[in-house]
Coordinates of C-alpha atoms in Angstrom, one line a residue:
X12 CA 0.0 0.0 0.0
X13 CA 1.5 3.3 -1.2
X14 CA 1.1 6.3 1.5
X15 CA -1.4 8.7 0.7
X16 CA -0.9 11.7 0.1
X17 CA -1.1 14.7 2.7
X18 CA -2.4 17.9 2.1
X19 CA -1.9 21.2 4.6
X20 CA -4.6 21.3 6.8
X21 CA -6.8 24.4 6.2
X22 CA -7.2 26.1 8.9
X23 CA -5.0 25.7 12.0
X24 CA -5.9 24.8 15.3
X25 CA -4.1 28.0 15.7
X26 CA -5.6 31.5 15.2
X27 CA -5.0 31.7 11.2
X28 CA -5.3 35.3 9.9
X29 CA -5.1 35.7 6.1
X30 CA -4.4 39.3 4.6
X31 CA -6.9 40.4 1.7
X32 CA -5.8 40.6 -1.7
X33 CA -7.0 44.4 -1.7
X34 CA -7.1 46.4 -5.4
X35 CA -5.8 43.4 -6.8
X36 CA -7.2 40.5 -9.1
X37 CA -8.0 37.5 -7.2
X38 CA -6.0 34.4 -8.1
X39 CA -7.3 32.0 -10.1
X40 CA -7.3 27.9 -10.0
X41 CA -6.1 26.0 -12.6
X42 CA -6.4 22.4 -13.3
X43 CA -3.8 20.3 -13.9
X44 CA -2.8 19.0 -17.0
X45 CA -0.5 16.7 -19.0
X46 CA 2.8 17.6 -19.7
X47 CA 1.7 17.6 -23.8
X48 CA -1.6 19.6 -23.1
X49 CA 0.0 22.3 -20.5
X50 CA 3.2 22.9 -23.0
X51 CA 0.6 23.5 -25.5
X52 CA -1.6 25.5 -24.1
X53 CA 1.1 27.8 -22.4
X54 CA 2.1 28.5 -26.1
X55 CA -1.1 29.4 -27.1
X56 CA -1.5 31.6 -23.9
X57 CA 1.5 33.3 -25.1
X58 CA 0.8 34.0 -29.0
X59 CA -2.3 35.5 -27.4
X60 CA -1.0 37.9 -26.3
X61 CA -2.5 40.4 -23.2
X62 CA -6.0 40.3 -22.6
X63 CA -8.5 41.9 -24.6
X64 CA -11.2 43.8 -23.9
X65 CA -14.7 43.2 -25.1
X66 CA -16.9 40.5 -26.9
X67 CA -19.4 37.8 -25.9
X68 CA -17.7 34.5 -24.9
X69 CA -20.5 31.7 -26.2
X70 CA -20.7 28.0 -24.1
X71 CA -22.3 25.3 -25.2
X72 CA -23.7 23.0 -22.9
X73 CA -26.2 19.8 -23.2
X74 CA -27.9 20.3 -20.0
X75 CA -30.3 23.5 -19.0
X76 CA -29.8 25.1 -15.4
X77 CA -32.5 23.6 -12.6
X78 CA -33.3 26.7 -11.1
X79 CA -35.0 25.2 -8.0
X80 CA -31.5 23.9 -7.7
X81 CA -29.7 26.6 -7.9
X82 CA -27.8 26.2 -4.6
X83 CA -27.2 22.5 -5.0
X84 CA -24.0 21.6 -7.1
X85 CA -25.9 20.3 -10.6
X86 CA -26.0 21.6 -13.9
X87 CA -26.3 25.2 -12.7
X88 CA -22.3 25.1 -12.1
X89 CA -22.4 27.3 -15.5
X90 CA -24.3 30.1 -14.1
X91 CA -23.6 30.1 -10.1
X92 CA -19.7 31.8 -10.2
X93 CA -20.9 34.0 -13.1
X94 CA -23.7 35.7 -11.2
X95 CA -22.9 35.3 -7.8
X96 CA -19.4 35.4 -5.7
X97 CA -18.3 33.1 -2.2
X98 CA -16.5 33.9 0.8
X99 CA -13.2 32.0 -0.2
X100 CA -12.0 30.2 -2.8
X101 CA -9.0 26.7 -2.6
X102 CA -5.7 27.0 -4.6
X103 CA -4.6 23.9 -6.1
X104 CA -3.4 22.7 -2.7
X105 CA -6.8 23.1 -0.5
X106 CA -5.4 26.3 0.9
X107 CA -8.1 28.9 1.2
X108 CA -8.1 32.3 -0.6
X109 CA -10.2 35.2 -0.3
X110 CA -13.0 36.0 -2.7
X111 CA -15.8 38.3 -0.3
X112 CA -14.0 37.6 2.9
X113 CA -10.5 39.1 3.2
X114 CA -9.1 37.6 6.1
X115 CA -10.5 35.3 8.5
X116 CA -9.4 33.9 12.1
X117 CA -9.9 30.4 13.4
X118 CA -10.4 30.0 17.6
X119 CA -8.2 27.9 19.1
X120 CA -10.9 25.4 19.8
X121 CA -12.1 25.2 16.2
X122 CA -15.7 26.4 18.0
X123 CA -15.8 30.0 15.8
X124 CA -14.8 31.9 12.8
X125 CA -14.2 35.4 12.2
X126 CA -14.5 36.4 9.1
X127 CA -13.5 39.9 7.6
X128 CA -15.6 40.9 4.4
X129 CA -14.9 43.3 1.7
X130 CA -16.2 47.0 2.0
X131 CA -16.9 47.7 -1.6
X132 CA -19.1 45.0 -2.8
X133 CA -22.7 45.8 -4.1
X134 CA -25.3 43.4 -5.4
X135 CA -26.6 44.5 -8.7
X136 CA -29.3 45.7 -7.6
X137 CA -27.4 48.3 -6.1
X138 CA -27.5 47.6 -2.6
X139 CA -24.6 47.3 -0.4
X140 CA -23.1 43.8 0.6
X141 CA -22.8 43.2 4.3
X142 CA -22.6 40.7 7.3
X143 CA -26.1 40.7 6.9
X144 CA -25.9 39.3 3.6
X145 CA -23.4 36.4 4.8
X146 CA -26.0 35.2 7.6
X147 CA -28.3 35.0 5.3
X148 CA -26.5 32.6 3.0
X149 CA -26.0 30.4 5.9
X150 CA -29.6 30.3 7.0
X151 CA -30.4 30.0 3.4
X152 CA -28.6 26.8 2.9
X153 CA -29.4 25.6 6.2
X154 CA -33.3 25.4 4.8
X155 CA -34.6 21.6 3.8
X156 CA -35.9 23.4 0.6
X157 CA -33.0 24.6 -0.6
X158 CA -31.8 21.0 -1.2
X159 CA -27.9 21.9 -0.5
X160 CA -25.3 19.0 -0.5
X161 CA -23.1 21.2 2.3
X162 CA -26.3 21.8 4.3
X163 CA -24.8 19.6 7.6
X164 CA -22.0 21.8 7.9
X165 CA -24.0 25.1 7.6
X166 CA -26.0 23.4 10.2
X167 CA -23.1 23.5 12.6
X168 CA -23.4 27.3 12.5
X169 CA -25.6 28.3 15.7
X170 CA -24.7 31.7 16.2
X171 CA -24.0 34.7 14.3
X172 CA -22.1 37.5 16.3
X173 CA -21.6 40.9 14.3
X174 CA -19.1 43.4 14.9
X175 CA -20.4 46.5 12.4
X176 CA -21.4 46.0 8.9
X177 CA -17.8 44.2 7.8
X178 CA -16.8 41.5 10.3
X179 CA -18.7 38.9 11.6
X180 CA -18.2 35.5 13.7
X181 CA -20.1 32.5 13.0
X182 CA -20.2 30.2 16.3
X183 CA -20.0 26.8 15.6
X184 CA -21.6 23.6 17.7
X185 CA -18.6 21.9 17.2
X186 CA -15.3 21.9 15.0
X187 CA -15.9 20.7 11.6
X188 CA -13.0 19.8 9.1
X189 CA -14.8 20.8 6.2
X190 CA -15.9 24.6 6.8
X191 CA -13.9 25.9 3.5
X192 CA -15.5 23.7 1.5
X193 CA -18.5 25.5 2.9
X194 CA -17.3 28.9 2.3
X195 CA -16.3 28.1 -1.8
X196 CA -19.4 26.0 -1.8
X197 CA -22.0 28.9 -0.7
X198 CA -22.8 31.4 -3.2
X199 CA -24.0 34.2 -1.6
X200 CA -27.7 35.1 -3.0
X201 CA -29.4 38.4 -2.5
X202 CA -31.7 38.2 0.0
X203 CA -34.6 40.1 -1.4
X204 CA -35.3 38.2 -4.3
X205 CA -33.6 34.5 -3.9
X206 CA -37.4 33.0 -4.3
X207 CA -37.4 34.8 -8.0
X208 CA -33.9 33.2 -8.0
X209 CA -35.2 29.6 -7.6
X210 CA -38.5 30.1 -9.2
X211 CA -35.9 31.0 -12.3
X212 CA -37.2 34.4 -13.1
X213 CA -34.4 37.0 -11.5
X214 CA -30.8 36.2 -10.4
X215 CA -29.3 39.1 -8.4
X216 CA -25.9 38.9 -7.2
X217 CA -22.4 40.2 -6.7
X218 CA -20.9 38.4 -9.5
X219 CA -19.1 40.0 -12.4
X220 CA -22.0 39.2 -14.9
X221 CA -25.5 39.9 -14.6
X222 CA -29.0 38.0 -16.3
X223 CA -30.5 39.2 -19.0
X224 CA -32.4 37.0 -20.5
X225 CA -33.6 33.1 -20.4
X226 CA -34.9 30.7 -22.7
X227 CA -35.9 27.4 -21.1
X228 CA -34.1 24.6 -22.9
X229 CA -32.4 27.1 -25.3
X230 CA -30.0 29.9 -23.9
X231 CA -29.0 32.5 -21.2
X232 CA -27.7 35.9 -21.9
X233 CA -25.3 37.4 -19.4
X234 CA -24.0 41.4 -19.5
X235 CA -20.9 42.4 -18.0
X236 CA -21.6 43.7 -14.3
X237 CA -19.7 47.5 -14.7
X238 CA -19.5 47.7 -11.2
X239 CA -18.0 44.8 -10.2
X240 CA -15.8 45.0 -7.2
X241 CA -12.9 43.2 -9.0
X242 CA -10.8 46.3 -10.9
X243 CA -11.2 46.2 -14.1
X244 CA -12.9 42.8 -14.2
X245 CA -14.6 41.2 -16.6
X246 CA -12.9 41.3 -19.6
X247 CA -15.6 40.2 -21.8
X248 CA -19.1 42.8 -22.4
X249 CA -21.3 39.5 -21.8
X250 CA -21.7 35.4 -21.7
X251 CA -24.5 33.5 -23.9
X252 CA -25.1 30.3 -22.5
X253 CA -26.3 28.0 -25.3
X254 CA -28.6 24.6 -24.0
X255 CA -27.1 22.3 -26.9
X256 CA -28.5 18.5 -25.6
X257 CA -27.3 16.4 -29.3
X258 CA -23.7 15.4 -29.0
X259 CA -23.2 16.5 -32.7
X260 CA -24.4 19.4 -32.7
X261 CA -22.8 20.9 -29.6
X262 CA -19.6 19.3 -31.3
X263 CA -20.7 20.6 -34.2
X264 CA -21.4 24.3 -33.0
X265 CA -18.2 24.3 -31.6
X266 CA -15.6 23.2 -34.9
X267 CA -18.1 25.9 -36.9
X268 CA -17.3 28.5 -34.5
X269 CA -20.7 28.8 -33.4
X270 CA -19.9 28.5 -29.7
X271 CA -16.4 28.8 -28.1
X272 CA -16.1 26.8 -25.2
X273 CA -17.6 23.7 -23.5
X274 CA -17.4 21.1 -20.8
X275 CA -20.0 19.3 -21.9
X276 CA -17.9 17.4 -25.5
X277 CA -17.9 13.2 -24.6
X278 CA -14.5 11.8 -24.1
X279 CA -14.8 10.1 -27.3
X280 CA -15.0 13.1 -29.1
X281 CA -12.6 15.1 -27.0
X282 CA -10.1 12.6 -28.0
X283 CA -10.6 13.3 -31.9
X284 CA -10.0 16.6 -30.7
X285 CA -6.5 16.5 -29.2
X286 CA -4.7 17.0 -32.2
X287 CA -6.7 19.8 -33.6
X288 CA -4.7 22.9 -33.4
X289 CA -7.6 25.4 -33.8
X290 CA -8.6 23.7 -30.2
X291 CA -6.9 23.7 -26.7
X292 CA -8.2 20.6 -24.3
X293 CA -7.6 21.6 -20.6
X294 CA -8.8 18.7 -18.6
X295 CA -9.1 19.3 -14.6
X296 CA -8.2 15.8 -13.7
X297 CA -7.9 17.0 -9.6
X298 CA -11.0 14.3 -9.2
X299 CA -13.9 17.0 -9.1
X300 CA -15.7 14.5 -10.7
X301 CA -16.5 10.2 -10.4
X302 CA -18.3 7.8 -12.4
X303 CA -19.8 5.1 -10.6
X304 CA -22.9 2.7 -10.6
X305 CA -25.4 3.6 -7.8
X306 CA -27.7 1.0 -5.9
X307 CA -30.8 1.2 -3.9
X308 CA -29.8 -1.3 -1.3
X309 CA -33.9 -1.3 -0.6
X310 CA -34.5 -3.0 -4.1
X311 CA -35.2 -6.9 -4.6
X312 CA -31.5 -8.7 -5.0
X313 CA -29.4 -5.5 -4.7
X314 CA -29.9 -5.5 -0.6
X315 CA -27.4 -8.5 -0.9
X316 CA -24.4 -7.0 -0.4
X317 CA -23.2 -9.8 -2.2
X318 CA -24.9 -9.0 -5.7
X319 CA -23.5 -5.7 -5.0
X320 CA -19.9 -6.7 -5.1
X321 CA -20.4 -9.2 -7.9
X322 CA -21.6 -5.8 -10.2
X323 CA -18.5 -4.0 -8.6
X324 CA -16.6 -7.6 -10.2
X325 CA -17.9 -7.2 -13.6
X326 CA -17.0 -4.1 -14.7
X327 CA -14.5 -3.6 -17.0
X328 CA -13.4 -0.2 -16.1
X329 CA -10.2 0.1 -18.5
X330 CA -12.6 0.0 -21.0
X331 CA -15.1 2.2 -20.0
X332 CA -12.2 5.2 -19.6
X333 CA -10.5 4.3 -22.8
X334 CA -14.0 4.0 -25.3
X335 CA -16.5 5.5 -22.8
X336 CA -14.0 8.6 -22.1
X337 CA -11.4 9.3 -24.4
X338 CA -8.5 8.0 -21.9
X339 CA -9.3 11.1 -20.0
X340 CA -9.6 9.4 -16.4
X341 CA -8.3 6.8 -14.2
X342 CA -9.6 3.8 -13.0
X343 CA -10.8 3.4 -9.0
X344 CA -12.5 1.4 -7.0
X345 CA -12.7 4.4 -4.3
X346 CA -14.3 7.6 -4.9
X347 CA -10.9 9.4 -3.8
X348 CA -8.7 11.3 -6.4
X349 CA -4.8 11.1 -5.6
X350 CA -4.7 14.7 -4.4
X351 CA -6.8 13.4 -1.4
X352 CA -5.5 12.1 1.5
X353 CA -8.1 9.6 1.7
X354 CA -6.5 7.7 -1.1
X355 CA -4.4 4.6 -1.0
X356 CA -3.1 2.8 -4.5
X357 CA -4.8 -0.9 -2.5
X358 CA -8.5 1.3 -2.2
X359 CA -8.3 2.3 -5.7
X360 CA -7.0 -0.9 -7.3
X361 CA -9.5 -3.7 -5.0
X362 CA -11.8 -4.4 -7.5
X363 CA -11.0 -5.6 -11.0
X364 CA -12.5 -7.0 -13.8
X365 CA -13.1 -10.8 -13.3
X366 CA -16.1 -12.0 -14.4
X367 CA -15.4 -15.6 -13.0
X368 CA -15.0 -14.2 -9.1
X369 CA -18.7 -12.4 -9.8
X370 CA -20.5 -15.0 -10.9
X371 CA -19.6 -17.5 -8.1
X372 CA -20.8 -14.8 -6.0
X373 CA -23.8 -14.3 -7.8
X374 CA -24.3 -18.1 -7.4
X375 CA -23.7 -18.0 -3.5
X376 CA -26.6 -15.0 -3.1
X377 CA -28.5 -17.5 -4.8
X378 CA -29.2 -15.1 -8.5
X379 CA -27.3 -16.2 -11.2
X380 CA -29.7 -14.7 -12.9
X381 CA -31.1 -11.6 -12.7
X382 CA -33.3 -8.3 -14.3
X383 CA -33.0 -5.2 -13.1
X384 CA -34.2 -1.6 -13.7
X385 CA -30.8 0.2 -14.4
X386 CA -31.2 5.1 -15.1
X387 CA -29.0 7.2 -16.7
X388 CA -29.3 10.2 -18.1
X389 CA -30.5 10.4 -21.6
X390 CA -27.5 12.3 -22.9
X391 CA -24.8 10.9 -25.3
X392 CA -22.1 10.4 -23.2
X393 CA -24.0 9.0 -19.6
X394 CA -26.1 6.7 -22.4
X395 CA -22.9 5.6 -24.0
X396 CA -21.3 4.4 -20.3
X397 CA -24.5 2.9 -19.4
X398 CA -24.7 0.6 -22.5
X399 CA -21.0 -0.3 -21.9
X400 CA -22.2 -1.0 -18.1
X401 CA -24.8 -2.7 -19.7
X402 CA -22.4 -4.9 -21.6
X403 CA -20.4 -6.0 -18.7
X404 CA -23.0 -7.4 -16.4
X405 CA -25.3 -8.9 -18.9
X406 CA -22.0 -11.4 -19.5
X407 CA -21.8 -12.4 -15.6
X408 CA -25.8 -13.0 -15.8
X409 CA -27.5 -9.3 -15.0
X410 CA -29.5 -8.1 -17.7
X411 CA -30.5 -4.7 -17.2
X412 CA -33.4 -2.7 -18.8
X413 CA -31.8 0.9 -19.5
X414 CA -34.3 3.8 -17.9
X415 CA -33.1 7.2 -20.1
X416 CA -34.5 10.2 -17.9
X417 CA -33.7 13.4 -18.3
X418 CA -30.9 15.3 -15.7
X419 CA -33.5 17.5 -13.8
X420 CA -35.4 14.3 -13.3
X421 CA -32.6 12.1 -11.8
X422 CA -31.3 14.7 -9.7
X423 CA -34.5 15.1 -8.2
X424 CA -35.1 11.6 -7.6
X425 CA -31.4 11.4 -6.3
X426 CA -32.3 14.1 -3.6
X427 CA -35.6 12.3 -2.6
X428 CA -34.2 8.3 -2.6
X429 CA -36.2 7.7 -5.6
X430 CA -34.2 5.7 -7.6
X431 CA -34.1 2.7 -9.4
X432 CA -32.4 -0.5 -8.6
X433 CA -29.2 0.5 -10.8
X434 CA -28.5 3.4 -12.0
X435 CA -25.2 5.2 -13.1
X436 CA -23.8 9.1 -12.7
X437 CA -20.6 11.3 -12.0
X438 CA -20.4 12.4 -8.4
X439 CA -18.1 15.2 -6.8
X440 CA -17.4 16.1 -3.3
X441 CA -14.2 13.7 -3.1
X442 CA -11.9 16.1 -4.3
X443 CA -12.4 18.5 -0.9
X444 CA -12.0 17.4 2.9
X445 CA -12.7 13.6 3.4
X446 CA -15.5 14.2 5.4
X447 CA -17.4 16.3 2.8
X448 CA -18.0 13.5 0.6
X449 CA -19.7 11.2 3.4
X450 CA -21.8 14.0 5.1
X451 CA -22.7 16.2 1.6
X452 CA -23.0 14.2 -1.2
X453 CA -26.3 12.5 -2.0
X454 CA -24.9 9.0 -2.8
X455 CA -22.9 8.4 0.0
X456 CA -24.6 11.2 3.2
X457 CA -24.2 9.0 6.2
X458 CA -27.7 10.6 7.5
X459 CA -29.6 9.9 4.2
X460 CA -28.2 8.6 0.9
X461 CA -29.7 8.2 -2.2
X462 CA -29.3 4.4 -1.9
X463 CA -31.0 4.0 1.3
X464 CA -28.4 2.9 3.1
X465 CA -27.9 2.8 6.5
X466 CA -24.9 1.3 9.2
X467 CA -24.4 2.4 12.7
X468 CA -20.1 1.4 11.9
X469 CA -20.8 3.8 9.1
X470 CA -22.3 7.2 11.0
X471 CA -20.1 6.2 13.9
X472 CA -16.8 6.7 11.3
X473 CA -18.2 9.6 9.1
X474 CA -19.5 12.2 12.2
X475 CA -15.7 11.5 14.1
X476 CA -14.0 12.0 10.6
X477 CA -16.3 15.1 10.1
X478 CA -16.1 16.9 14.1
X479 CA -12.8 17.2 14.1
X480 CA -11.0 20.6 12.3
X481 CA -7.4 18.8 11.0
X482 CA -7.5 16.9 7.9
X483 CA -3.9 14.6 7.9
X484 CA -3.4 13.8 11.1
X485 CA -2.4 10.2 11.7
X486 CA -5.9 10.0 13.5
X487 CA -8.0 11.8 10.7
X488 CA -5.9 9.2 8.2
X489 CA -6.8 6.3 9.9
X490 CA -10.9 7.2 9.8
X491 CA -10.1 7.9 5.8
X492 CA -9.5 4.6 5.8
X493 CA -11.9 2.7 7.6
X494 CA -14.9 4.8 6.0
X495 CA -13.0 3.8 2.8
X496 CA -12.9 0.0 3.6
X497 CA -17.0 0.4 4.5
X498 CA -17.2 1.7 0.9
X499 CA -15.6 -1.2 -0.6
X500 CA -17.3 -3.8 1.5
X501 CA -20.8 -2.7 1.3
X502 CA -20.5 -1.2 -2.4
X503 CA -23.8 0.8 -2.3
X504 CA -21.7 3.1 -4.3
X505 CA -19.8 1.2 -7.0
X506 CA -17.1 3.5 -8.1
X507 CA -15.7 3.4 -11.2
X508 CA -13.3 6.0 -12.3
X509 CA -12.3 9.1 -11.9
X510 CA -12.5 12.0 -14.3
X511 CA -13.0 15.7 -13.7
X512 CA -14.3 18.4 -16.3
X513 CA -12.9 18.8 -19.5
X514 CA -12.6 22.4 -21.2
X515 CA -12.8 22.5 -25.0
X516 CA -11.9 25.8 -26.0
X517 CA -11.9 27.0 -29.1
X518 CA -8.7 29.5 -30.7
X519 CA -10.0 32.7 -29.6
X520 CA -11.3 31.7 -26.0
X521 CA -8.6 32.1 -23.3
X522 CA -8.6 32.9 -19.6
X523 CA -11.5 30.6 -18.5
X524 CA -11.0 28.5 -14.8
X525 CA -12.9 26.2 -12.8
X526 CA -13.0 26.4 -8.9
X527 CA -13.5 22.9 -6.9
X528 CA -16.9 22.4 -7.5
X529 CA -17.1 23.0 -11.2
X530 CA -18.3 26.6 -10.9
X531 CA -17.8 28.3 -14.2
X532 CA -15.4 31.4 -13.4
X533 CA -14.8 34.4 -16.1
X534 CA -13.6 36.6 -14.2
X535 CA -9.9 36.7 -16.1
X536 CA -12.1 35.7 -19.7
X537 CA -11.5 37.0 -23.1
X538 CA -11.3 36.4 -26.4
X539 CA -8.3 36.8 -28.9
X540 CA -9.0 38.8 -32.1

């Protein structure tokens, strides 16, 4: 077993103060590369020469936002960073940086927060940004409606304490390890018309673009926010957002020119891509994003843990990265990306394709053969990997009846333990703290998981992991580990592979950055002549 890896614990047990980056541009995270892609996309960074002012940057995508989602991580990661802004934002090391907050001090006891905020921030509305506005985006996500994957740890919040209009402490019932991942998580809405926001009729923020106009299942017009608090920020004079669902035609759009940037081009095509000068491929392989079969444990034949781990068997998951993907991603039995320091080479390598080892398993839970309801969403690249998935268990005796359903759909059901037997989807969440993953995200919340499952061991592991503010201490380490080896036992959540976003940009599109959700950031944007 290789040693994982160990990341810098954000913050200290001791008082942390960091200074404001003030009347300067924020910095910006950038996802890592290969050695090929970076060298090439450094060159073309450099024959574009300094950034340029003006123009609407065009994105195609092949999913429309869910605005009664809007504060869940889902397909509105296009919109959420362009409209709105969050207290802090990670570097590529987990370390935060400030975004609305400046500066921010951690009590010795990990029990409060002080946070600093900027003094020059205005919605665009018009109205002045203040403490106020930051309790309210707590409370806000701390509502069942809101359906928010961080809303445990915003829960931990009891008390606000305010000292004026620019600095406030937020009390905490007890230390949490993952309260960064709150503040980059939690865009900050504006309090006077968030129900417009989720009703999808009016998006005010702080953010350097504003809404100007919405087509359901066609486009989104942005304009550049003039009095942004970033100087001279936003390059670009606006963002159209075009809803693109056929594969080809997103592909399409974006060889003719049409659109200049995506995330949303299948691996397979990506790959035919590589080579193409007048396009630069930036994936963010840091693990923002997993593959991975999910399974209502409350379904006939799947609540044998058994079955379970014969489907974990079957799966041929070098082939579903190199056809289903492109090659862009890495095979893993664990949901943890090699920047965690949950991850351990023996959690990501335990299960392999042998057919042979799940059938006799099959055989002992006593279904060699079985049928089984198995969603996915009905785009091209989800439908693609589920007909591979398909593939592989129909040879070790599961047929599977494939359930297309559109994305608003399955994330709904996801939220409200409505799913299918099977079913298959990405997941993020395992690319932050540990503990975010087990007590955020839908598929694998100790509390209430989208595949019903439930285990004392499991809780018991996930709340000690979680109330605790250090993330690579031996101890923290060692309850990586055992909620890892509850994963790969009881396989409620097959994982599959890892694979973040990828960026297809176009020649004239530069400057473009993901943060560690997938939120869509254009702050540094332009386009070349």
């Amino acid at each position: 077993m290789t040693a994982p890896p160990r990341l810098p614990t954000a913050p200290s047990r001791r008082a942390l103060l960091r200074a404001g980056l003030a009347g300067a541009g924020l910095l910006t995270l950038a996802g890592c590369r290969s050695a090929v892609e970076h060298a090439r996309n450094a060159a073309g960074a450099a024959d574009a020469g300094p950034p340029r002012r003006g123009g609407v940057l065009t994105v195609a995508t092949g999913i429309d936002v869910t605005p009664s989602l809007l504060f869940a991580q889902s397909a509105n990661t296009l919109i959420q960073r362009l409209v709105f802004n969050t207290l802090t934002r990670y570097d590529d090391r987990l370390r935060p940086q400030p975004e609305l907050a400046t500066a921010w001090e951690v009590s010795p006891d990990g029990l409060s927060v002080t946070l600093r905020l900027r003094e020059d921030v205005l919605f665009h509305s018009g109205r002045r940004f203040t403490a106020e506005d930051v309790v309210f985006a707590v409370r806000n996500l701390q509502n069942p409606a809101r359906s928010a994957q961080l809303r445990s740890t915003a829960a931990a919040v009891t008390d606000f304490r305010r000292n004026g209009d620019f600095e406030l402490t937020l009390v905490l019932a007890h230390p949490v390890s993952n309260l960064f991942d709150l503040f980059e998580f939690m865009i900050i809405p504006d309090r006077d018309s968030v129900e417009d926001a989720v009703a999808g009729t009016r998006l005010i923020g702080t953010g350097p673009f504003t809404l100007t106009d919405r087509k359901p299942g066609s486009s989104l017009a942005f304009a550049r926010n003039d009095h942004y608090w970033n100087p001279g920020r936003p390059y670009l004079d606006g963002v159209e957002i075009r809803i693109i669902p056929q594969a080809e035609s997103l592909l399409s759009s974006l060889r003719t020119g049409q659109t200049h940037l995506s995330y949303n081009v299948r691996g397979k095509d990506v790959a035919t891509l590589r080579t193409d000068p007048q396009f630069r491929i930036h994936p963010y392989d840091t693990g923002s994003g997993a593959y991975y079969i999910g399974v209502n444990t409350t379904a006939e034949h799947v609540g044998d843990k058994r079955v379970r781990q014969a489907i974990a068997w079957a799966i041929d998951r070098d082939r579903l990265v190199q056809q289903a993907l492109g090659g862009y991603g890495s095979v893993s039995s664990a949901p943890w990306p090699t920047s965690s320091p949950a991850y351990t080479e023996a959690g990501a390598t335990h299960y392999r394709h042998d057919p042979d080892r799940a059938r006799a398993l099959l055989r002992e839970a006593g279904a060699e053969r079985l049928t089984l309801p198995f969603a996915h969403t009905n785009e091209a690249g989800p439908t693609a990997v589920a007909q591979i998935l398909q593939y592989d268990l129909q040879q070790v005796g599961i047929d599977t009846v494939l359930q297309p359903t559109d994305s608003p759909t399955m994330q709904k059901q996801l939220i409200s333990q409505s799913m299918p037997a099977l079913w298959s989807l990405s997941h993020g969440f395992a690319q932050l703290h540990p503990a975010t993953l087990a007590v955020s995200a839908y598929p694998f919340n100790e509390a209430k998981n989208s595949s019903r499952f439930t285990s004392p061991a499991y809780t018991d592991v996930v709340q000690r992991a979680w109330n605790r503010s250090d993330s690579d201490s031996p101890e923290a380490l060692e309850l990586y580990q055992r909620i890892t080896d509850v994963l790969l036992e009881e396989q409620f959540v097959i994982n599959l592979a890892i694979a973040g976003l990828i960026e297809v940009a176009g020649h004239r599109a530069r400057g473009a950055t993901l943060n560690k959700f997938g939120y869509l950031n254009l702050d540094d944007a332009y386009l070349t002549a």
